[in-house]
Each structure stands twice: as structure tokens, then as C-alpha cells.
C-alpha positions as a Markdown table, in Angstrom:
| # | Residue | x | y | z |
|---|---|---|---|---|
| 1 | Met | -63.4 | -33.4 | -22.7 |
| 2 | Lys | -64.1 | -31.0 | -19.9 |
| 3 | Lys | -65.1 | -32.2 | -16.4 |
| 4 | Ser | -68.6 | -30.6 | -16.7 |
| 5 | Ile | -69.2 | -32.7 | -19.7 |
| 6 | Leu | -68.0 | -35.8 | -17.9 |
| 7 | Asn | -70.5 | -35.0 | -15.0 |
| 8 | Asp | -73.3 | -34.8 | -17.6 |
| 9 | Val | -72.4 | -38.2 | -19.0 |
| 10 | Ile | -71.0 | -40.2 | -16.1 |
| 11 | Thr | -72.4 | -40.6 | -12.6 |
| 12 | Ile | -71.4 | -42.4 | -9.4 |
| 13 | Asp | -74.2 | -43.4 | -7.0 |
| 14 | Asn | -73.8 | -46.0 | -4.2 |
| 15 | Glu | -77.3 | -47.3 | -5.1 |
| 16 | Ile | -76.3 | -48.1 | -8.7 |
| 17 | Gln | -73.8 | -50.8 | -9.5 |
| 18 | His | -72.3 | -50.5 | -6.0 |
| 19 | Gly | -71.0 | -47.0 | -6.6 |
| 20 | Lys | -69.0 | -47.9 | -9.8 |
| 21 | Pro | -69.0 | -45.1 | -12.4 |
| 22 | Val | -71.8 | -45.6 | -14.9 |
| 23 | Leu | -73.2 | -43.8 | -17.9 |
| 24 | Lys | -75.8 | -41.4 | -16.5 |
| 25 | Gly | -79.4 | -42.7 | -16.9 |
| 26 | Thr | -78.2 | -46.3 | -17.2 |
| 27 | Arg | -76.8 | -49.1 | -15.1 |
| 28 | Leu | -73.9 | -49.6 | -17.6 |
| 29 | Pro | -70.5 | -49.3 | -15.9 |
| 30 | Ile | -67.9 | -47.4 | -17.9 |
| 31 | Ser | -65.6 | -50.4 | -17.3 |
| 32 | Val | -67.8 | -52.4 | -19.7 |
| 33 | Ile | -67.2 | -49.8 | -22.4 |
| 34 | Ile | -63.5 | -49.6 | -21.8 |
| 35 | Gly | -63.2 | -53.4 | -21.6 |
| 36 | Ser | -65.1 | -53.9 | -24.8 |
| 37 | Leu | -62.8 | -51.5 | -26.6 |
| 38 | Ala | -59.8 | -53.1 | -25.1 |
| 39 | Gly | -61.1 | -56.4 | -26.2 |
| 40 | Gly | -61.1 | -55.3 | -29.8 |
| 41 | Met | -64.6 | -54.0 | -30.4 |
| 42 | Thr | -65.0 | -51.0 | -32.6 |
| 43 | Tyr | -66.9 | -47.8 | -31.6 |
| 44 | Glu | -69.6 | -48.9 | -33.9 |
| 45 | Glu | -69.9 | -52.4 | -32.4 |
| 46 | Val | -70.0 | -50.9 | -28.8 |
| 47 | Ile | -72.7 | -48.4 | -29.9 |
| 48 | Gln | -74.8 | -51.2 | -31.4 |
| 49 | Glu | -74.2 | -53.7 | -28.5 |
| 50 | Tyr | -74.9 | -51.4 | -25.6 |
| 51 | Ala | -77.1 | -48.7 | -27.2 |
| 52 | Val | -74.7 | -45.9 | -26.3 |
| 53 | Thr | -73.5 | -42.8 | -28.2 |
| 54 | Arg | -70.1 | -41.9 | -29.4 |
| 55 | Glu | -70.1 | -39.0 | -26.8 |
| 56 | Gln | -70.7 | -41.6 | -24.1 |
| 57 | Ile | -67.8 | -43.7 | -25.3 |
| 58 | Leu | -65.5 | -40.7 | -25.5 |
| 59 | Ala | -66.6 | -39.6 | -22.0 |
| 60 | Ser | -65.8 | -43.1 | -20.7 |
| 61 | Leu | -62.3 | -43.0 | -22.2 |
| 62 | Ala | -61.8 | -39.4 | -20.8 |
| 63 | Tyr | -62.9 | -40.5 | -17.4 |
| 64 | Phe | -60.6 | -43.5 | -17.4 |
| 65 | Ser | -57.7 | -41.3 | -18.6 |
| 66 | Glu | -58.3 | -38.9 | -15.7 |
| 67 | Leu | -58.5 | -41.8 | -13.3 |
| 68 | Leu | -55.1 | -43.0 | -14.4 |
| 69 | Asn | -53.6 | -39.6 | -13.5 |
| 70 | Tyr | -54.4 | -40.3 | -9.8 |
| 71 | Glu | -53.0 | -43.9 | -9.7 |
| 72 | Thr | -49.7 | -44.9 | -8.4 |
| 73 | Val | -48.2 | -47.6 | -10.6 |
| 74 | Tyr | -45.5 | -50.0 | -9.4 |
| 75 | Ser | -43.2 | -52.1 | -11.5 |
| 76 | Met | -43.9 | -55.8 | -11.4 |
| 77 | Glu | -40.3 | -56.7 | -12.0 |
| 78 | Lys | -38.4 | -58.3 | -9.2 |
| 79 | Val | -35.5 | -56.3 | -7.9 |
| 80 | Gly | -32.2 | -58.0 | -7.2 |
């Protein structure tokens, strides 16, 4: 999904949900969408539960994927 499409679907505004990424025109953080899918909900269940579209779900996943590209991840294993 291209960034321009992400900008059309996801917004960040300090006045909405303390600046967390949300679906544009809502107060629904994309973390709720990602968490629901991670918790085992299907796309159809998420669509029904939160009144979102498949495009909004895919944009949330794409945003999260892009975000991970900028994260530094460290092993949680103890060394030595």
C-alpha cells in the first residue's frame, strides 16, 4: 500500500487519542485493529465490531509494517 493511501486512511493528531495513529475520521487507534487481529479476530469480525472497512484494516497493517522498519530490536536473551 503506497504512503499516499496510508495518509488518506491513517492520521496522527495530538488532539485525538494523545497523538496515536488513528483511522482518519474516527478516534479508533490502529493499535486496536492490530491487537484484535493478533488476538485471533478475523477481518470480518473486526469489520463488524469496529465498523471499519477492509481497506482500513490493510492500511493499519501496512502502517504497522512500515513502523517496524524503523524500530531497533534487541534480543531478550541473557549473554554469558
